[in-house]
Short mmCIF file of C-alpha atoms in Angstrom, two decimals:
data_model
loop_
_atom_site.label_atom_id
_atom_site.label_comp_id
_atom_site.label_asym_id
_atom_site.label_seq_id
_atom_site.Cartn_x
_atom_site.Cartn_y
_atom_site.Cartn_z
CA MET A 1 110.62 76.05 66.69
CA SER A 2 113.85 74.02 67.03
CA SER A 3 114.39 70.79 65.08
CA SER A 4 114.13 68.76 68.31
CA ARG A 5 110.76 70.35 69.03
CA ARG A 6 109.60 69.64 65.46
CA ALA A 7 110.40 65.99 66.09
CA HIS A 8 108.06 65.99 69.07
CA PHE A 9 105.30 67.30 66.83
CA SER A 10 105.69 64.65 64.14
CA ALA A 11 102.71 62.32 63.94
CA SER A 12 104.76 59.27 64.84
CA SER A 13 106.24 60.77 68.03
CA SER A 14 105.05 58.61 70.90
CA GLU A 15 107.99 58.89 73.35
CA PRO A 16 106.49 60.70 76.36
CA LEU A 17 107.94 64.00 77.49
CA PRO A 18 108.55 64.42 81.22
CA VAL A 19 106.50 67.66 81.28
CA ILE A 20 104.12 69.63 79.04
CA ILE A 21 103.16 73.14 80.19
CA ILE A 22 99.93 74.51 78.68
CA GLY A 23 100.10 78.31 78.74
CA ASN A 24 103.03 80.64 78.11
CA GLY A 25 102.23 83.56 80.41
CA PRO A 26 104.33 84.53 83.47
CA SER A 27 103.58 81.21 85.28
CA GLY A 28 104.66 79.08 82.33
CA ILE A 29 107.77 81.21 81.67
CA CYS A 30 108.90 81.07 85.32
CA LEU A 31 108.38 77.30 85.47
CA SER A 32 110.33 76.81 82.22
CA TYR A 33 113.21 78.82 83.73
CA LEU A 34 113.27 76.58 86.81
CA LEU A 35 112.95 73.36 84.79
CA SER A 36 115.84 74.44 82.55
CA GLY A 37 118.32 73.94 85.37
CA HIS A 38 118.28 77.47 86.81
CA THR A 39 118.53 76.77 90.52
CA PRO A 40 117.99 79.22 93.43
CA TYR A 41 120.39 79.25 96.39
CA VAL A 42 120.57 81.65 99.33
CA ARG A 43 123.56 83.99 98.98
CA PRO A 44 126.15 83.14 101.67
CA ASP A 45 126.36 86.79 102.77
CA ALA A 46 122.60 87.41 102.73
CA VAL A 47 120.63 88.16 105.90
CA HIS A 48 116.87 88.06 105.54
CA PRO A 49 114.99 90.77 107.51
CA HIS A 50 112.41 88.19 108.68
CA PRO A 51 114.17 86.65 111.74
CA LEU A 52 112.34 83.29 111.73
CA LEU A 53 112.88 82.76 108.01
CA GLN A 54 116.54 83.78 108.34
CA ARG A 55 117.05 81.19 111.10
CA LYS A 56 115.51 78.44 108.93
CA LEU A 57 117.56 79.43 105.88
CA ALA A 58 120.74 79.32 107.98
CA GLU A 59 120.01 75.71 108.93
CA ALA A 60 120.70 74.46 105.39
CA PRO A 61 123.53 76.53 103.90
CA GLY A 62 124.45 75.57 100.36
CA VAL A 63 121.23 73.59 99.81
CA SER A 64 119.06 74.76 96.91
CA ILE A 65 115.64 76.14 97.81
CA LEU A 66 114.20 73.54 95.40
CA ASP A 67 115.65 70.76 97.57
CA GLN A 68 114.42 72.13 100.89
CA ASP A 69 111.14 71.54 102.71
CA LEU A 70 108.89 74.29 101.36
CA ASP A 71 106.24 73.57 103.99
CA TYR A 72 108.78 74.14 106.80
CA LEU A 73 110.32 77.26 105.23
CA SER A 74 106.98 78.96 104.55
CA GLU A 75 105.46 78.29 107.97
CA GLY A 76 104.72 81.54 109.81
CA LEU A 77 104.91 83.85 106.80
CA GLU A 78 102.08 86.30 106.29
CA GLY A 79 101.19 88.61 103.42
CA ARG A 80 98.76 89.51 100.65
CA CYS A 81 98.30 85.97 99.39
CA GLN A 82 96.79 82.72 100.66
CA SER A 83 99.51 80.46 99.22
CA PRO A 84 102.35 79.72 101.67
CA VAL A 85 104.88 78.88 98.90
CA ALA A 86 103.94 82.04 96.99
CA LEU A 87 104.64 84.08 100.13
CA LEU A 88 107.94 82.23 100.61
CA PHE A 89 109.28 82.79 97.09
CA ASP A 90 108.10 86.42 97.15
CA ALA A 91 109.87 86.95 100.49
CA LEU A 92 113.10 85.50 99.05
CA LEU A 93 112.89 87.59 95.86
CA ARG A 94 111.60 90.84 97.44
CA PRO A 95 112.38 90.63 101.18
CA ASP A 96 110.71 93.81 102.46
CA THR A 97 108.73 95.17 99.54
CA ASP A 98 105.44 95.34 101.47
CA PHE A 99 107.08 97.76 103.90
CA GLY A 100 108.25 100.06 101.12
CA GLY A 101 111.82 98.77 101.27
CA ASN A 102 114.10 97.72 98.45
CA VAL A 103 116.36 95.14 100.07
CA ASP A 104 117.98 92.99 97.37
CA SER A 105 116.86 89.42 96.84
CA VAL A 106 118.60 86.96 99.15
CA LEU A 107 118.84 84.50 96.23
CA THR A 108 121.60 83.79 93.77
CA TRP A 109 120.99 81.68 90.68
CA LYS A 110 123.18 78.89 89.32
CA HIS A 111 122.63 77.24 85.95
CA GLN A 112 123.00 73.52 86.58
CA LYS A 113 122.26 71.80 83.28
CA GLU A 114 122.32 68.36 84.87
CA ARG A 115 119.18 69.32 86.85
CA ALA A 116 117.21 70.33 83.76
CA ILE A 117 113.98 68.45 83.01
CA PRO A 118 112.99 68.30 79.31
CA HIS A 119 109.70 70.07 78.72
CA VAL A 120 107.67 71.97 76.16
CA VAL A 121 105.56 75.12 76.69
CA LEU A 122 102.48 75.44 74.48
CA GLY A 123 100.91 78.86 73.97
CA ARG A 124 98.42 80.50 71.63
CA ASN A 125 100.32 83.80 71.57
CA LEU A 126 103.95 84.86 71.82
CA PRO A 127 105.59 84.20 75.21
CA GLY A 128 103.82 86.46 77.69
CA GLY A 129 100.37 85.03 77.09
CA ALA A 130 97.41 87.35 77.61
CA TRP A 131 99.72 90.35 78.15
CA HIS A 132 99.94 90.60 74.35
CA SER A 133 96.15 91.05 74.18
CA ILE A 134 95.97 94.01 76.59
CA GLU A 135 95.97 97.54 75.16
CA GLY A 136 99.65 98.48 75.22
CA SER A 137 99.38 101.90 76.87
CA MET A 138 97.38 100.63 79.87
CA VAL A 139 99.31 100.98 83.11
CA THR A 140 99.69 97.80 85.19
CA LEU A 141 97.84 97.49 88.47
CA SER A 142 100.92 96.12 90.26
CA GLN A 143 104.13 98.05 90.72
CA GLY A 144 106.54 97.46 87.86
CA GLN A 145 109.05 95.70 90.11
CA TRP A 146 106.38 93.15 91.09
CA MET A 147 105.87 92.14 87.45
CA GLY A 148 109.41 90.79 87.13
CA LEU A 149 110.55 87.18 86.85
CA PRO A 150 113.58 85.63 88.59
CA ASP A 151 117.04 87.08 87.94
CA LEU A 152 116.01 89.92 85.59
CA GLN A 153 114.48 92.92 87.34
CA VAL A 154 111.97 94.95 85.36
CA LYS A 155 113.63 98.24 86.34
CA ASP A 156 117.01 97.03 85.04
CA TRP A 157 115.42 95.85 81.78
CA MET A 158 113.55 99.17 81.43
CA GLN A 159 116.76 101.14 81.94
CA ARG A 160 118.50 99.17 79.21
CA LYS A 161 115.54 99.91 76.94
CA ARG A 162 115.75 103.57 78.00
CA ARG A 163 112.20 103.39 79.31
CA GLY A 164 110.96 104.61 82.68
CA LEU A 165 108.34 103.43 85.17
CA ARG A 166 105.32 105.73 85.54
CA ASN A 167 104.54 106.29 89.20
CA SER A 168 106.55 103.07 89.84
CA ARG A 169 104.27 101.19 87.38
CA ALA A 170 104.84 99.96 83.83
CA THR A 171 102.63 99.83 80.75
CA ALA A 172 101.12 96.53 79.60
CA GLY A 173 103.05 96.90 76.34
CA ASP A 174 106.36 97.15 78.21
CA ILE A 175 105.54 94.09 80.32
CA ALA A 176 104.54 92.01 77.27
CA HIS A 177 107.86 92.96 75.64
CA TYR A 178 109.73 92.15 78.87
CA TYR A 179 108.27 88.62 79.05
CA ARG A 180 109.11 87.94 75.40
CA ASP A 181 112.63 89.29 75.96
CA TYR A 182 113.03 87.23 79.15
CA VAL A 183 112.46 83.97 77.27
CA THR A 184 115.15 84.95 74.74
CA LYS A 185 117.71 86.33 77.22
CA LYS A 186 117.43 83.30 79.52
CA GLY A 187 117.91 80.86 76.63
CA LEU A 188 114.44 79.31 76.94
CA SER A 189 113.17 79.85 73.39
CA HIS A 190 113.74 76.23 72.31
CA ASN A 191 111.15 75.11 74.91
CA PHE A 192 108.39 77.40 73.61
CA VAL A 193 105.89 76.68 70.84
CA SER A 194 103.69 79.66 69.91
CA GLY A 195 100.48 79.38 67.90
CA ALA A 196 99.65 76.10 69.67
CA VAL A 197 95.97 75.53 70.49
CA VAL A 198 95.26 72.59 72.80
CA THR A 199 91.92 70.92 72.09
CA ALA A 200 92.09 67.81 74.34
CA VAL A 201 94.00 66.44 77.33
CA GLU A 202 93.25 62.83 78.27
CA TRP A 203 94.90 60.46 80.68
CA GLY A 204 94.98 56.80 81.56
CA GLY A 205 97.20 53.97 82.75
CA PRO A 206 98.38 53.19 86.29
CA GLU A 207 96.89 55.46 88.95
CA HIS A 208 100.29 56.55 90.31
CA SER A 209 102.05 57.01 86.96
CA PRO A 210 99.44 57.90 84.33
CA LEU A 211 100.30 59.02 80.84
CA PHE A 212 98.72 62.17 79.42
CA GLN A 213 97.86 62.68 75.77
CA VAL A 214 97.83 66.34 74.73
CA SER A 215 96.21 67.00 71.34
CA GLY A 216 95.61 70.16 69.35
CA PHE A 217 96.83 72.08 66.34
CA LEU A 218 99.57 74.52 65.38
CA THR A 219 98.60 77.64 63.46
CA THR A 220 100.88 77.75 60.42
CA LYS A 221 102.21 80.91 58.73
CA ASP A 222 99.47 80.74 56.08
CA GLN A 223 96.84 80.46 58.87
CA GLY A 224 96.39 76.74 58.27
CA GLN A 225 96.14 74.16 61.05
CA GLN A 226 98.70 71.41 61.63
CA PRO A 227 97.37 68.77 64.08
CA PHE A 228 99.63 67.43 66.84
CA SER A 229 99.41 64.79 69.54
CA LEU A 230 101.98 64.54 72.34
CA TRP A 231 102.41 62.22 75.30
CA ALA A 232 103.68 63.33 78.70
CA ARG A 233 104.16 61.97 82.20
CA ASN A 234 103.12 65.30 83.75
CA VAL A 235 100.96 68.19 82.53
CA VAL A 236 100.94 71.69 84.03
CA LEU A 237 97.89 73.92 83.45
CA ALA A 238 99.04 77.54 83.23
CA THR A 239 96.40 79.04 80.94
CA GLY A 240 95.23 81.91 83.14
CA THR A 241 91.62 83.12 83.13
CA PHE A 242 91.29 85.59 80.27
CA ASP A 243 89.92 83.06 77.78
CA SER A 244 86.20 83.34 78.39
CA PRO A 245 84.58 86.66 79.43
CA ALA A 246 81.79 86.38 81.98
CA ARG A 247 78.30 87.13 80.68
CA LEU A 248 75.17 88.66 82.17
CA GLY A 249 72.89 85.98 80.69
CA ILE A 250 70.14 88.43 79.71
CA PRO A 251 68.14 88.88 76.46
CA GLY A 252 69.95 90.89 73.78
CA GLU A 253 73.46 90.13 75.02
CA ALA A 254 74.33 88.60 71.63
CA LEU A 255 73.35 91.74 69.67
CA PRO A 256 76.18 93.12 67.50
CA PHE A 257 76.64 96.32 69.55
CA VAL A 258 77.16 94.35 72.82
CA HIS A 259 80.78 93.36 73.53
CA HIS A 260 82.79 91.77 76.31
CA GLU A 261 86.29 93.13 75.65
CA LEU A 262 87.83 96.60 75.94
CA SER A 263 89.35 96.18 72.46
CA ALA A 264 85.84 96.60 71.00
CA LEU A 265 85.74 100.18 72.34
CA GLU A 266 89.20 100.88 70.93
CA ALA A 267 88.12 99.58 67.49
CA ALA A 268 84.84 101.54 67.54
CA THR A 269 86.74 104.72 68.46
CA ARG A 270 89.20 104.23 65.59
CA MET A 271 86.38 103.61 63.12
CA GLY A 272 84.33 106.58 64.36
CA THR A 273 81.38 104.35 65.37
CA VAL A 274 81.48 106.09 68.74
CA SER A 275 82.46 109.72 69.16
CA PRO A 276 81.79 112.73 71.40
CA ALA A 277 78.60 113.31 69.41
CA SER A 278 77.25 109.72 69.59
CA ASP A 279 74.89 108.20 72.13
CA PRO A 280 76.72 107.16 75.32
CA VAL A 281 78.77 104.00 75.61
CA LEU A 282 77.34 101.76 78.34
CA ILE A 283 80.00 100.15 80.54
CA VAL A 284 78.75 97.42 82.88
CA GLY A 285 81.00 96.38 85.76
CA ALA A 286 82.92 97.83 88.70
CA GLY A 287 86.30 96.16 88.42
CA LEU A 288 89.56 97.40 86.96
CA SER A 289 88.69 96.47 83.36
CA ALA A 290 85.52 98.55 83.59
CA ALA A 291 87.53 101.41 85.10
CA ASP A 292 90.06 101.16 82.25
CA ALA A 293 87.18 101.41 79.77
CA VAL A 294 85.83 104.52 81.54
CA LEU A 295 89.28 106.13 81.47
CA TYR A 296 89.71 105.26 77.78
CA ALA A 297 86.34 106.72 76.83
CA ARG A 298 86.96 109.86 78.90
CA HIS A 299 90.32 110.34 77.15
CA TYR A 300 88.47 110.59 73.81
CA ASN A 301 85.56 112.62 75.26
CA ILE A 302 83.11 109.83 74.53
CA PRO A 303 79.99 110.03 76.74
CA VAL A 304 79.66 107.16 79.23
CA ILE A 305 76.91 105.51 81.26
CA HIS A 306 78.54 103.33 83.91
CA ALA A 307 76.31 100.70 85.55
CA PHE A 308 77.20 98.35 88.40
CA ARG A 309 75.26 96.26 90.89
CA ARG A 310 77.02 97.20 94.15
CA PRO A 311 76.87 100.40 96.22
CA VAL A 312 79.87 102.69 95.66
CA ASP A 313 81.05 102.33 99.26
CA ASP A 314 80.94 98.50 99.21
CA PRO A 315 84.24 97.35 100.81
CA GLY A 316 84.37 94.50 98.26
CA LEU A 317 84.90 96.96 95.40
CA VAL A 318 88.53 96.84 94.31
CA PHE A 319 88.79 100.65 94.34
CA ASN A 320 88.25 100.62 98.09
CA GLN A 321 91.29 98.36 98.51
CA LEU A 322 93.88 100.34 96.52
CA PRO A 323 96.20 103.02 98.01
CA LYS A 324 95.18 106.41 96.59
CA MET A 325 98.77 107.60 96.09
CA LEU A 326 99.71 104.64 93.88
CA TYR A 327 96.48 104.51 91.87
CA PRO A 328 95.23 108.08 91.38
CA GLU A 329 93.44 107.30 88.09
CA TYR A 330 91.33 104.51 89.64
CA HIS A 331 90.43 106.72 92.58
CA LYS A 332 89.33 109.36 90.08
CA VAL A 333 86.91 106.80 88.57
CA GLN A 334 85.67 105.91 92.05
CA GLN A 335 85.10 109.60 92.76
CA MET A 336 83.09 109.91 89.54
CA MET A 337 81.06 106.80 90.43
CA ARG A 338 80.18 108.38 93.75
CA GLU A 339 79.53 111.99 92.71
CA GLN A 340 77.91 111.58 89.30
CA SER A 341 75.10 109.12 89.96
CA VAL A 342 71.81 109.34 88.13
CA LEU A 343 70.29 110.85 91.27
CA SER A 344 72.89 113.59 91.76
CA PRO A 345 74.26 115.44 88.71
CA GLY A 346 77.89 116.34 89.39
CA PRO A 347 80.86 118.09 87.81
CA TYR A 348 81.86 115.32 85.36
CA GLN A 349 80.21 116.18 82.06
CA GLY A 350 79.67 113.22 79.75
CA TYR A 351 79.76 110.62 82.56
CA ARG A 352 76.82 109.19 84.48
CA SER A 353 76.98 106.42 87.07
CA LEU A 354 74.20 103.92 87.84
CA PRO A 355 75.03 102.28 91.18
CA GLU A 356 72.94 99.26 92.25
CA HIS A 357 71.36 98.96 88.79
CA GLN A 358 70.67 95.52 87.33
CA PRO A 359 70.65 95.14 83.51
CA LEU A 360 67.47 93.38 82.31
CA LEU A 361 67.75 93.41 78.52
CA PHE A 362 69.29 95.10 75.48
CA LYS A 363 67.03 96.00 72.53
CA GLU A 364 67.91 96.00 68.83
CA ASP A 365 67.27 99.76 68.62
CA GLY A 366 70.13 100.41 71.06
CA GLN A 367 68.11 100.70 74.25
CA ALA A 368 69.34 99.25 77.54
CA VAL A 369 66.73 98.42 80.19
CA PHE A 370 67.66 98.36 83.90
CA ARG A 371 66.01 97.73 87.24
CA ASP A 372 66.98 100.51 89.66
CA PRO A 373 67.40 100.10 93.47
CA GLN A 374 63.70 100.95 94.01
CA GLY A 375 62.58 98.19 91.62
CA SER A 376 61.52 100.53 88.81
CA GLN A 377 62.65 100.13 85.22
CA GLN A 378 64.98 102.68 83.61
CA VAL A 379 65.71 102.85 79.87
CA PHE A 380 68.79 104.45 78.26
CA GLY A 381 69.76 104.86 74.62
CA VAL A 382 73.35 103.71 73.96
CA SER A 383 75.68 103.38 70.99
CA LEU A 384 77.81 100.50 72.31
CA VAL A 385 77.71 98.18 75.34
CA LEU A 386 80.79 96.82 77.10
CA VAL A 387 80.06 94.07 79.64
CA LEU A 388 83.24 93.86 81.73
CA ILE A 389 82.34 91.72 84.75
CA GLY A 390 85.32 89.36 84.87
CA SER A 391 86.30 86.23 83.00
CA HIS A 392 86.42 82.47 83.43
CA PRO A 393 89.15 80.03 82.48
CA ASP A 394 88.46 78.01 79.34
CA LEU A 395 89.34 74.42 80.20
CA SER A 396 87.08 72.89 77.55
CA PHE A 397 90.04 70.72 76.49
CA LEU A 398 89.83 68.78 79.79
CA PRO A 399 87.33 66.00 80.52
CA GLY A 400 84.18 67.68 81.84
CA ALA A 401 85.85 71.07 81.20
CA GLY A 402 87.85 70.54 84.41
CA ALA A 403 84.81 70.85 86.70
CA ASP A 404 85.79 67.74 88.68
CA LEU A 405 89.14 69.33 89.55
CA ALA A 406 87.70 72.38 91.35
CA VAL A 407 87.60 72.86 95.12
CA ASP A 408 83.80 72.60 94.86
CA PRO A 409 82.98 70.40 91.84
CA GLU A 410 79.31 71.45 92.08
CA GLN A 411 80.12 75.10 91.30
CA PRO A 412 81.66 76.73 88.18
CA LEU A 413 85.45 76.92 88.13
CA SER A 414 86.55 80.44 89.14
CA ALA A 415 90.00 81.86 89.85
CA LYS A 416 88.71 83.94 92.75
CA ARG A 417 85.95 81.79 94.21
CA ASN A 418 86.48 78.18 93.12
CA PRO A 419 89.96 77.42 91.75
CA ILE A 420 91.44 74.04 90.91
CA ASP A 421 92.06 72.11 94.13
CA VAL A 422 95.84 71.66 94.47
CA ASP A 423 98.24 70.55 97.17
CA PRO A 424 99.59 73.87 98.58
CA PHE A 425 103.22 72.69 98.55
CA THR A 426 103.39 70.90 95.18
CA TYR A 427 100.49 72.48 93.24
CA GLN A 428 99.58 69.01 92.04
CA SER A 429 95.87 68.35 91.62
CA THR A 430 94.37 66.63 94.64
CA HIS A 431 92.21 64.65 92.19
CA GLN A 432 94.73 63.56 89.54
CA GLU A 433 98.35 62.45 89.96
CA GLY A 434 100.68 64.13 87.45
CA LEU A 435 98.33 67.03 86.72
CA TYR A 436 99.39 70.43 88.09
CA ALA A 437 97.86 73.93 88.00
CA VAL A 438 99.58 77.27 88.54
CA GLY A 439 98.68 80.96 88.45
CA PRO A 440 95.03 82.10 88.53
CA LEU A 441 93.77 78.55 87.93
CA ALA A 442 95.19 77.68 91.37
CA GLY A 443 93.98 80.91 92.99
CA ASP A 444 97.18 83.01 92.56
CA ASN A 445 96.03 86.12 90.72
CA PHE A 446 99.05 88.44 90.66
CA VAL A 447 102.30 87.95 88.72
CA ARG A 448 104.15 88.64 91.94
CA PHE A 449 102.69 85.49 93.51
CA VAL A 450 102.32 83.09 90.58
CA GLN A 451 106.05 82.39 90.76
CA GLY A 452 105.65 80.52 94.04
CA GLY A 453 103.43 78.00 92.28
CA ALA A 454 106.16 77.49 89.67
CA LEU A 455 108.67 76.90 92.48
CA ALA A 456 106.38 74.31 94.10
CA VAL A 457 105.82 72.47 90.79
CA ALA A 458 109.54 72.46 89.91
CA SER A 459 110.44 71.13 93.37
CA SER A 460 107.83 68.36 93.04
CA LEU A 461 108.94 67.37 89.51
CA LEU A 462 112.61 67.30 90.52
CA ARG A 463 111.76 64.93 93.37
CA LYS A 464 109.89 62.69 90.91
CA GLU A 465 112.91 62.63 88.59
CA ILE A 466 115.17 61.55 91.47
CA ARG A 467 112.75 58.76 92.43
CA LYS A 468 112.30 57.60 88.83
CA PRO A 469 113.71 54.08 88.27
CA PRO A 470 116.65 53.92 85.83
#
């Protein structure tokens, strides 16, 4: 941490920062880049393949994208995301990627220090956030080129590291290293504070210019805790959703052999707690994390029982939405789910699928009890249980755990079903001036699209700085 950052963390520091970003994953990194004076302009010689967007861009030559009307520019764009600004920024960075093309970005970047807004980025881990917690050899769902941040393509970085993309995709370990490297190469390190755990965010003062108090502790080198308390005029929530695994809420879920993270299977495999000769590992869930767990267990010849509540052909299952050519390993899991059900023994020895089975309870003797589609109970002996049914953001540091900020305050906050309610062109909370949310908290669930939220926030904060009285 730089000496200027240390000063901010001294107990007597009460001068408010313009911006505090909570979370140092891809959203927080991209926003720090934009707030550090790195400014996107359309290249004078660039022609965007989208005719309407090209016409709009040509109307304001030489004007930074941050200073243009994002609502106007994004109107009429369509794609794999609900956020208009996310679609806009993605279209500028990767003009025809959805059509299999590789047209260069129409943007050029200028470092204009006079536009920089002082800020600090607080994160529990190293820059890259939850990417450092994912098993390093796992291959990313998105294409490697879609994992990149502005002005440093993943493929170029991989070539310099003498690494290659596998089937156009990268490993989680490579991407975690890329994000950490990005912060260093772009000169952002002085803005980042790792080992920072936020425990409370409170606000008060005038409705249109509140002050936020951000409190927490720094983890010191000897694993001690150094408290801090900072003041800011704006706070950006960029914590992602991997903090709190979703639970089944059934008896026995707290037993020591029941886990909610893939890392538990990795540890048990290393220790020999599970092996090809042990009782099966029970994997509950039908998303990509559950599929990764199945693939991991299969790699080590560990027997698997795979239970999930939906039918295999349910169009809502993520496997039914992925192109087979790009994701052959996930389609292999889907094939196993279909062909190796409890009712129809198939060719995949050591794997058994339980479609439309509801877990009822786990017993201390390692038995898992299910209700099958006919309403009967089925009992299976297992060595380990992995419940991988998604995760929820942990916003316990906010008043009311952030429930009042959601689109539907009556329902639990959820990245997919009930995100924080934000203005689509500024990403500022519709309920609290000065509070912003980006990434999965605002409903943007892929790295490719979280950058649009960062663009919207940076544009909004720059406008506030211009309006600020001297």
